[in-house]
Short mmCIF file of C-alpha atoms and ligand atoms in Angstrom, two decimals:
data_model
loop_
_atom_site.label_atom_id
_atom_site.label_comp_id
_atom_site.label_asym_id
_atom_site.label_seq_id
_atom_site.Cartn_x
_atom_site.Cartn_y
_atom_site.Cartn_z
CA UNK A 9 33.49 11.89 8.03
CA UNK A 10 30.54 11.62 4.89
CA UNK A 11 27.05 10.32 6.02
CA UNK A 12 25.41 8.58 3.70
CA UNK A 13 22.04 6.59 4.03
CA UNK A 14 21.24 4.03 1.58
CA UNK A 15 17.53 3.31 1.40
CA UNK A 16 16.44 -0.05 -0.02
CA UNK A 17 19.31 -2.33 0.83
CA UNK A 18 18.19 -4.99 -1.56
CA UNK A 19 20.08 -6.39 -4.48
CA UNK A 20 21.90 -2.88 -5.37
CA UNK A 21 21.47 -1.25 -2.49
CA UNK A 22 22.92 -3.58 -0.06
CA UNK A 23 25.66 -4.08 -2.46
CA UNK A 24 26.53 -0.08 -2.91
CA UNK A 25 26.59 -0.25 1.06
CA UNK A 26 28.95 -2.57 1.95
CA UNK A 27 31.38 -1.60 -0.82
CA UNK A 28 30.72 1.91 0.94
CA UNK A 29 31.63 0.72 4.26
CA UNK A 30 34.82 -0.35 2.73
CA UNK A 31 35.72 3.50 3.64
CA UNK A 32 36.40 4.04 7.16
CA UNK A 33 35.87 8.30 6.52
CA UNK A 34 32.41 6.95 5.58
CA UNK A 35 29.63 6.41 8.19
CA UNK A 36 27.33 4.04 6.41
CA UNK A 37 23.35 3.85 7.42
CA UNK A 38 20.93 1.74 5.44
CA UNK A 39 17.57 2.36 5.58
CA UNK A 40 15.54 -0.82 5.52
CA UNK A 41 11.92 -2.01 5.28
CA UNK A 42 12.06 -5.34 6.76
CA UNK A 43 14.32 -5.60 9.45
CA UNK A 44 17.96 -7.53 8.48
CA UNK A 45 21.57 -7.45 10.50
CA UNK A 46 24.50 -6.87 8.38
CA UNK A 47 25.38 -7.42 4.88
CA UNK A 48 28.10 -10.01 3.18
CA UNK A 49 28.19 -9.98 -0.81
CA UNK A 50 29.97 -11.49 -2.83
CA UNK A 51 31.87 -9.85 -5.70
CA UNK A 52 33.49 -10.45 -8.61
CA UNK A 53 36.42 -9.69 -6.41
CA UNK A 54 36.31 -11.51 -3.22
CA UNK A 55 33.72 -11.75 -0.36
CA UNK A 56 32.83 -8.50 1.36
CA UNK A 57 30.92 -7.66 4.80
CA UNK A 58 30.12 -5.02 6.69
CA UNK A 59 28.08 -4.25 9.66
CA UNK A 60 26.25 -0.12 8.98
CA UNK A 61 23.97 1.05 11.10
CA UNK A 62 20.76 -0.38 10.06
CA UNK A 63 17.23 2.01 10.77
CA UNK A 64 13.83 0.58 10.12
CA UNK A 65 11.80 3.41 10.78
CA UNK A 66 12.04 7.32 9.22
CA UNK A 67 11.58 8.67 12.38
CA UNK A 68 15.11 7.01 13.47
CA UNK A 69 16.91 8.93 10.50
CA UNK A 70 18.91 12.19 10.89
CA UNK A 71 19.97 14.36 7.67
CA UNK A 72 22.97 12.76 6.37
CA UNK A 73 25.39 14.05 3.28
CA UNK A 74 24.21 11.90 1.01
CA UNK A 75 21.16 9.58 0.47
CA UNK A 76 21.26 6.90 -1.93
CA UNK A 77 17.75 5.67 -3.09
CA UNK A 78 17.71 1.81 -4.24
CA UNK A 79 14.25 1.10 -4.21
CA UNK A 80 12.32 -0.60 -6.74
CA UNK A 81 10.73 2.24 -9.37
CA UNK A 82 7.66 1.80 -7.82
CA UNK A 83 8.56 1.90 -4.46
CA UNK A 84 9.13 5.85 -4.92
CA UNK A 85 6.74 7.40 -3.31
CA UNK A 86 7.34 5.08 -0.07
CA UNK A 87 10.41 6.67 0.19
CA UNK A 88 8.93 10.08 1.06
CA UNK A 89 9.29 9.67 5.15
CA UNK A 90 12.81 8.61 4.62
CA UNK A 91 14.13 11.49 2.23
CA UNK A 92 12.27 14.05 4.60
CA UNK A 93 14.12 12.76 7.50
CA UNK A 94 17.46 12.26 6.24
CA UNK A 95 17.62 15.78 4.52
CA UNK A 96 18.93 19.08 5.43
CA UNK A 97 19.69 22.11 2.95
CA UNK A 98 23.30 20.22 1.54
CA UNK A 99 22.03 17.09 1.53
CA UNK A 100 22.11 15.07 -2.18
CA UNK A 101 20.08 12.28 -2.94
CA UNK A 102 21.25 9.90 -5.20
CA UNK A 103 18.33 7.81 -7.45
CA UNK A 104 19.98 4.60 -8.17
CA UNK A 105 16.90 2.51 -10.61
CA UNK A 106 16.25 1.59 -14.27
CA UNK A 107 14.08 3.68 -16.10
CA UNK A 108 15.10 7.13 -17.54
CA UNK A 109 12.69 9.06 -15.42
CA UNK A 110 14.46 9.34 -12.06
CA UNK A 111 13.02 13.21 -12.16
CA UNK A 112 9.70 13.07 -13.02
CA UNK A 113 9.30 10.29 -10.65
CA UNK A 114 11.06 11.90 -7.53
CA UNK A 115 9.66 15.34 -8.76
CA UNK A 116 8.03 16.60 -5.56
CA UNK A 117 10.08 14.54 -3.36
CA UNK A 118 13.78 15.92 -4.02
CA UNK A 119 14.94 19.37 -4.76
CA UNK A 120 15.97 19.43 -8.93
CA UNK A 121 19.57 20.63 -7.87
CA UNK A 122 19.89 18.24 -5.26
CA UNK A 123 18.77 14.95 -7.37
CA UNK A 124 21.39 12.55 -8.73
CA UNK A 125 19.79 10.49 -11.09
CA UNK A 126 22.29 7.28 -11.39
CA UNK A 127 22.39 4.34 -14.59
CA UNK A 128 23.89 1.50 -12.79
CA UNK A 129 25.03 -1.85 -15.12
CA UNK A 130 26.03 -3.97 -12.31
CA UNK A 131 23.92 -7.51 -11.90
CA UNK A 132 23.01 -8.49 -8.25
CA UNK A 133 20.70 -10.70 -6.51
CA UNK A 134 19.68 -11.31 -3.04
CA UNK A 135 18.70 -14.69 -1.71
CA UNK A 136 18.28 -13.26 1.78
CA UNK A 137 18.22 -10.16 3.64
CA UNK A 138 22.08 -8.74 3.53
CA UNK A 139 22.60 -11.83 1.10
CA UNK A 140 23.78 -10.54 -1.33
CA UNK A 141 25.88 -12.11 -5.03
CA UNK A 142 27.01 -9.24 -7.44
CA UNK A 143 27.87 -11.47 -10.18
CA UNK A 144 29.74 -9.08 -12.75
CA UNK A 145 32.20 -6.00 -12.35
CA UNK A 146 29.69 -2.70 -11.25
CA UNK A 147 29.59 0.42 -13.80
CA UNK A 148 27.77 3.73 -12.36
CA UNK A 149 27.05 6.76 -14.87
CA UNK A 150 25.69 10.17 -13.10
CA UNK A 151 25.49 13.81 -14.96
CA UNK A 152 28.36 15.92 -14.85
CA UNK A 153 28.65 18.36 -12.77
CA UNK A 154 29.85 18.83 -9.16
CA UNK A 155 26.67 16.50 -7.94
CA UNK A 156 27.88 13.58 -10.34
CA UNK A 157 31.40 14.43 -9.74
CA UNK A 158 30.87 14.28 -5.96
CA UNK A 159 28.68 11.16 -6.02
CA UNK A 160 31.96 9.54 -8.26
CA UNK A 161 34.08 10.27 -5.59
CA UNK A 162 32.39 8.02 -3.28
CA UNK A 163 32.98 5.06 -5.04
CA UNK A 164 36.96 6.11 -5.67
CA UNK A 165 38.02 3.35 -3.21
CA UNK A 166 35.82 0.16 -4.56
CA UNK A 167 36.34 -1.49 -7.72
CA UNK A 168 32.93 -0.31 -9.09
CA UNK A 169 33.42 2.29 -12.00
CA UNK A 170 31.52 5.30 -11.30
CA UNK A 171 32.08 7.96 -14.26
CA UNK A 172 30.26 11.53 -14.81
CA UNK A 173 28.71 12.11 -18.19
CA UNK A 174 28.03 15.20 -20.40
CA UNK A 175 25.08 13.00 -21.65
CA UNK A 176 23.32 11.03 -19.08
CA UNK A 177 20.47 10.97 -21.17
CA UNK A 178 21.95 8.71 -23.29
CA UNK A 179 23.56 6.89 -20.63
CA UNK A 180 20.05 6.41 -19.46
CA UNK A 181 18.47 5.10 -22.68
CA UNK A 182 21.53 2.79 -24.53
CA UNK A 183 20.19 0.57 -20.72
CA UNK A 184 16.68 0.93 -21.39
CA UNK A 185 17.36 -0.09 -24.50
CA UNK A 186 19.29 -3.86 -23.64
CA UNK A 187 16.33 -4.09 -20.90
CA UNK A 188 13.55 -3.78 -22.91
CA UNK A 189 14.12 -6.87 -24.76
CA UNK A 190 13.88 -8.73 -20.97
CA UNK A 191 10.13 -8.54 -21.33
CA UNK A 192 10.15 -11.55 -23.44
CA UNK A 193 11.44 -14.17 -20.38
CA UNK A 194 9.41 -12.33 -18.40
CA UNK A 195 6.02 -12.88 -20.41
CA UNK A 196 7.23 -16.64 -21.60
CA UNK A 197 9.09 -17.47 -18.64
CA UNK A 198 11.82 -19.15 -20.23
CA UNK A 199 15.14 -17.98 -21.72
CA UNK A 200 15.12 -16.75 -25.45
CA UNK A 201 18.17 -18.58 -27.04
CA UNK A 202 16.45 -22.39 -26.93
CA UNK A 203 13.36 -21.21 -28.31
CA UNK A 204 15.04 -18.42 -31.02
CA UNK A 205 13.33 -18.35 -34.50
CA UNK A 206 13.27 -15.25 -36.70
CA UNK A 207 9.72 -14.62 -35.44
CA UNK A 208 10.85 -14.49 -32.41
CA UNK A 209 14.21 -12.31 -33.52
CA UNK A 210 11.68 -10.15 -34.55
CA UNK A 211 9.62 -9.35 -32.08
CA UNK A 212 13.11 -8.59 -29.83
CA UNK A 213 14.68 -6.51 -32.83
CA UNK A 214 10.86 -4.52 -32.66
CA UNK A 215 11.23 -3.89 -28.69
CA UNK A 216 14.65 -2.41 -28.77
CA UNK A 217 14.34 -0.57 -32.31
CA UNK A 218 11.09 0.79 -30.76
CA UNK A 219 12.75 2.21 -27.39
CA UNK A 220 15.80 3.68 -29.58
CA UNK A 221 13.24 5.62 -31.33
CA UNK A 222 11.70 7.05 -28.73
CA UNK A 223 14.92 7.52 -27.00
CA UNK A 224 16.20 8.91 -30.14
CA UNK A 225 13.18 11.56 -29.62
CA UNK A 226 13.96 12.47 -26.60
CA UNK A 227 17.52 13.25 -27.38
CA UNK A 228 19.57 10.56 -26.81
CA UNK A 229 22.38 9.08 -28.72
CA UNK A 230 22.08 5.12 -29.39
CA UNK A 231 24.31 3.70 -31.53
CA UNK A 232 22.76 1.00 -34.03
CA UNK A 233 25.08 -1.25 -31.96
CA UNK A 234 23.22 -0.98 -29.15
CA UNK A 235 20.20 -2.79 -30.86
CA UNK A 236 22.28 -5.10 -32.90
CA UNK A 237 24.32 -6.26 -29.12
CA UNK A 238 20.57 -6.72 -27.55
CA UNK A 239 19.49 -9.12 -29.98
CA UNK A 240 22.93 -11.36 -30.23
CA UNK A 241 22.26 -11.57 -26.41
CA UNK A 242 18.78 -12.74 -26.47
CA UNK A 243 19.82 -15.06 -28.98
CA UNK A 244 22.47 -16.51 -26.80
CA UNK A 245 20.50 -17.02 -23.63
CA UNK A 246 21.16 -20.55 -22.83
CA UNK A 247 18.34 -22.41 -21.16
CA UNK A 248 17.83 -22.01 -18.08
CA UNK A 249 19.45 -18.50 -17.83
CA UNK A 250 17.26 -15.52 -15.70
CA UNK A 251 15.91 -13.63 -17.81
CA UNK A 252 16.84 -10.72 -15.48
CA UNK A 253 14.63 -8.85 -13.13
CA UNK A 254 11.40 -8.63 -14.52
CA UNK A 255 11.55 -12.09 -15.19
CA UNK A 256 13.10 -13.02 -11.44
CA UNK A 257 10.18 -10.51 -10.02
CA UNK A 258 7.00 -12.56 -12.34
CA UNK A 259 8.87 -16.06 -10.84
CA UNK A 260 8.62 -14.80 -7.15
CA UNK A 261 5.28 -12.94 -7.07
CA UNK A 262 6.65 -10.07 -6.68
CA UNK A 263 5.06 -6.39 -7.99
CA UNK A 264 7.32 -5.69 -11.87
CA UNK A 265 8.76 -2.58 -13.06
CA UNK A 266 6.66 -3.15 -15.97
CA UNK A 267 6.22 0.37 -16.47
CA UNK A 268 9.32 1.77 -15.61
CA UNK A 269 11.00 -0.66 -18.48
CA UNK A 270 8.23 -0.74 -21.06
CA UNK A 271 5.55 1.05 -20.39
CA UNK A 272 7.65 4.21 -20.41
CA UNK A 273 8.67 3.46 -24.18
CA UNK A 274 4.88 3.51 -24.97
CA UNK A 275 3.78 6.86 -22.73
CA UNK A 276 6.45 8.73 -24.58
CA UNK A 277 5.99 6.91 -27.97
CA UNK A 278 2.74 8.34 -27.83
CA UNK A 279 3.93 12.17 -26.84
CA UNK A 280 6.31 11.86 -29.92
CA UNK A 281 4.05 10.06 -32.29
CA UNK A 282 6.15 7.12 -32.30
CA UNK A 283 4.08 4.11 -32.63
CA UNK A 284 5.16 1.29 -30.28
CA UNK A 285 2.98 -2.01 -30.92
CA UNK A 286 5.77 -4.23 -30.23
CA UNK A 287 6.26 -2.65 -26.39
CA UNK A 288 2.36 -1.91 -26.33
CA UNK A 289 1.40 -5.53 -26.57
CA UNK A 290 4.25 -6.88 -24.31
CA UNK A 291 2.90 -4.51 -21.47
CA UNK A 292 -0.38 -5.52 -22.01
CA UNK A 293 0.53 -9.31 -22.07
CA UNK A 294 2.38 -9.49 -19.06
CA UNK A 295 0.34 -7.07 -17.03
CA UNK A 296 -2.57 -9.53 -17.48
CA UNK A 297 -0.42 -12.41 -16.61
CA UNK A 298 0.81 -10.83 -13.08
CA UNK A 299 -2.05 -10.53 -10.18
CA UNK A 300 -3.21 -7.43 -9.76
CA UNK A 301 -1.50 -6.36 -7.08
CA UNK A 302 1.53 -7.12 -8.43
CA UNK A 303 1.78 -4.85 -11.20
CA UNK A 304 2.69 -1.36 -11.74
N1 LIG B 422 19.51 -6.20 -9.19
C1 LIG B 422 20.13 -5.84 -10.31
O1 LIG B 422 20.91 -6.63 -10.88
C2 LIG B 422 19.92 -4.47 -10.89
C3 LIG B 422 20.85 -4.02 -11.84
C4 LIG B 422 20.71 -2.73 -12.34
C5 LIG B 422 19.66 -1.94 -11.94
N2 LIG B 422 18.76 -2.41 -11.04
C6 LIG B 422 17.68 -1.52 -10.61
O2 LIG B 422 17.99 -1.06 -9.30
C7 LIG B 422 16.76 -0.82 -8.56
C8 LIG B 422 16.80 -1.65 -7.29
O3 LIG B 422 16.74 -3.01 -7.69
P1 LIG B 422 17.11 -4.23 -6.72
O4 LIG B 422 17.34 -5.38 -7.61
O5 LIG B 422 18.15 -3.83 -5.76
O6 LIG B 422 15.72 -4.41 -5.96
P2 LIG B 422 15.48 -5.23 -4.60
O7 LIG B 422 16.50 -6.28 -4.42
O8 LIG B 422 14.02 -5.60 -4.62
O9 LIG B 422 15.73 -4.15 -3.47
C9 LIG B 422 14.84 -3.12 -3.19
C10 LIG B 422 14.93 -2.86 -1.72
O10 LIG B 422 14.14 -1.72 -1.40
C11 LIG B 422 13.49 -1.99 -0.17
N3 LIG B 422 12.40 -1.04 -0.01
C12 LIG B 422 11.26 -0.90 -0.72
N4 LIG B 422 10.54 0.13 -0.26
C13 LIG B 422 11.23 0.64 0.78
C14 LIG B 422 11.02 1.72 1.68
N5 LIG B 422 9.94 2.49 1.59
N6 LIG B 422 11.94 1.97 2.63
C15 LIG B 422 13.06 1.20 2.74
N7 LIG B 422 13.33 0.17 1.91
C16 LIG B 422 12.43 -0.10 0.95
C17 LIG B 422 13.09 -3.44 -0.28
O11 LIG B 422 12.74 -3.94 0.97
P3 LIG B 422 12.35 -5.47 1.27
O12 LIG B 422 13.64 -6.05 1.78
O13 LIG B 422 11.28 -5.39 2.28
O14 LIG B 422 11.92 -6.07 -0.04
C18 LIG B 422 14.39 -4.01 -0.85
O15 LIG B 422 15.33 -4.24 0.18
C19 LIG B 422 15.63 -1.19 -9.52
O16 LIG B 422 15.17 -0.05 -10.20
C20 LIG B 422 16.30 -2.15 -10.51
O17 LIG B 422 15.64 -2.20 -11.76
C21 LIG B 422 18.87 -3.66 -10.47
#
């Protein structure tokens, strides 16, 4: 039997946990903040549920074989209690987020050789604790490696593709990359493609071209493709589309990964000399526009 404890089961977490549960070898926790019952999503390929054990408070957890981490990028640090408790010497912990800094954030927290940091492309959205709609096919990328190889293996029975790569670093980036354009819905509140003019075009084109750069800098490999695909997509955004997380986070009052998307591009612009006034002035705007306590 594999213990694994998934910690934040919102939107991806809740998802990765019930197509985990799938397993019967697999004795599924989730580690929740507010308290919630079981967990039905729907996929892409049918309806699934499942009941795991659900623990609301660290000093419920035991160590476990894996934990999987699907907080928010901010949440980190909250995390501590449950990491501590839910680790022994063999345990891995899995960082499932956006961003490309899954070590420098958990730095101090997890063990280097024991961190998975994890790119997930699959779109989900919760309208209610354990509520869950994953509304396109999943795709996981991990380091390779017997950590990423091992973390694959969990996944081996689900229909989400989970693949090791020589170059996470990349893997990392080329998604940082399509996200950073989402700061635009999230600053205007409205989907791109109605409102698309070249100005506009431009201002995407300077986002992405910006965070390749950088990316570029710190040794990743992003094809111009990557840029070119970004803006086609904000071009197409019909009205009335979400404008992705950032955006669904502004609409709801909730705290945005602002930094974790955006501001990152700028901190390490800066390291490399890379000038980034496109993602400099985004940040800026849309911190201002969120409450205080809702920003990062
Ligand atoms: N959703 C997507 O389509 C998608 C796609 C790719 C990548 N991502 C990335 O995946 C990460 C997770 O996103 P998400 O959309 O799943 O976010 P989410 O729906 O907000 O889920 C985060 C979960 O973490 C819980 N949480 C926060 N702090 C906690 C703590 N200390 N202990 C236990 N649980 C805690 C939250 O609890 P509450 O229930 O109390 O809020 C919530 O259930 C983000 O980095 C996001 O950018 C998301």
């Amino acid at each position: 039997m594999t213990s694994i404890a998934i910690v934040g089961p919102g939107a991806i977490g809740g998802t990765l946990a019930a197509w985990l549960a799938q397993n019967p070898n697999f004795d599924v926790t989730v580690c929740a903040r507010s308290p919630m019952t079981d967990l039905v999503v729907e996929t892409p390929e049918g309806t699934i549920k499942a009941a795991p054990k659900v623990l609301t408070d660290p000093r419920q957890g035991q160590p476990v074989d894996w934990v999987l981490v699907a907080t928010k990028t901010y949440s980190a640090e909250s995390t501590r209690p449950w990491i501590e408790a839910l680790s022994a010497q063999g345990t891995r912990v899995a960082i499932i987020q956006n961003g490309v800094e899954h070590g420098r954030v958990f730095e101090g927290i997890v063990p280097a050789g024991r961190l998975v940091p994890v790119m997930i492309n699959l779109p989900a959205a919760r309208s209610a604790p354990g509520r869950i709609v994953q509304s396109r096919h999943g795709i996981i990328a991990v380091p390779a490696g017997r950590n990423g190889e091992d973390f694959c293996a969990l996944f081996a029975h689900t229909e989400i593709e989970a693949k090791a790569h020589e170059d996470i670093v990349s893997q990392l980036w080329i998604k940082l990359a399509g996200n950073s354009a989402a700061i635009v819905p999230a600053r205007t509140l409205r989907a791109t493609g109605p409102v698309w003019s070249d100005e506009l075009a431009a201002i995407v084109r300077g986002l992405v071209e910006e965070c390749a750069a950088v990316g570029r800098a710190e040794g990743a490999d992003i094809p111009q493709s990557v840029i070119e695909n970004t803006v086609s997509a904000m071009k197409a955004m019909p009205e009335g589309a979400s404008g992705g997380s950032l955006h669904a986070d502004r609409l709801a009052g909730n705290q945005m990964e602002i930094d974790a998307r955006n501001g990152v591009i700028v901190r390490l612009g800066e390291k490399h000399g890379i000038p980034t006034p496109y993602n400099r002035l985004l940040v800026t705007l849309l911190a201002a526009s969120a409450s205080p306590w809702v920003t990062d």
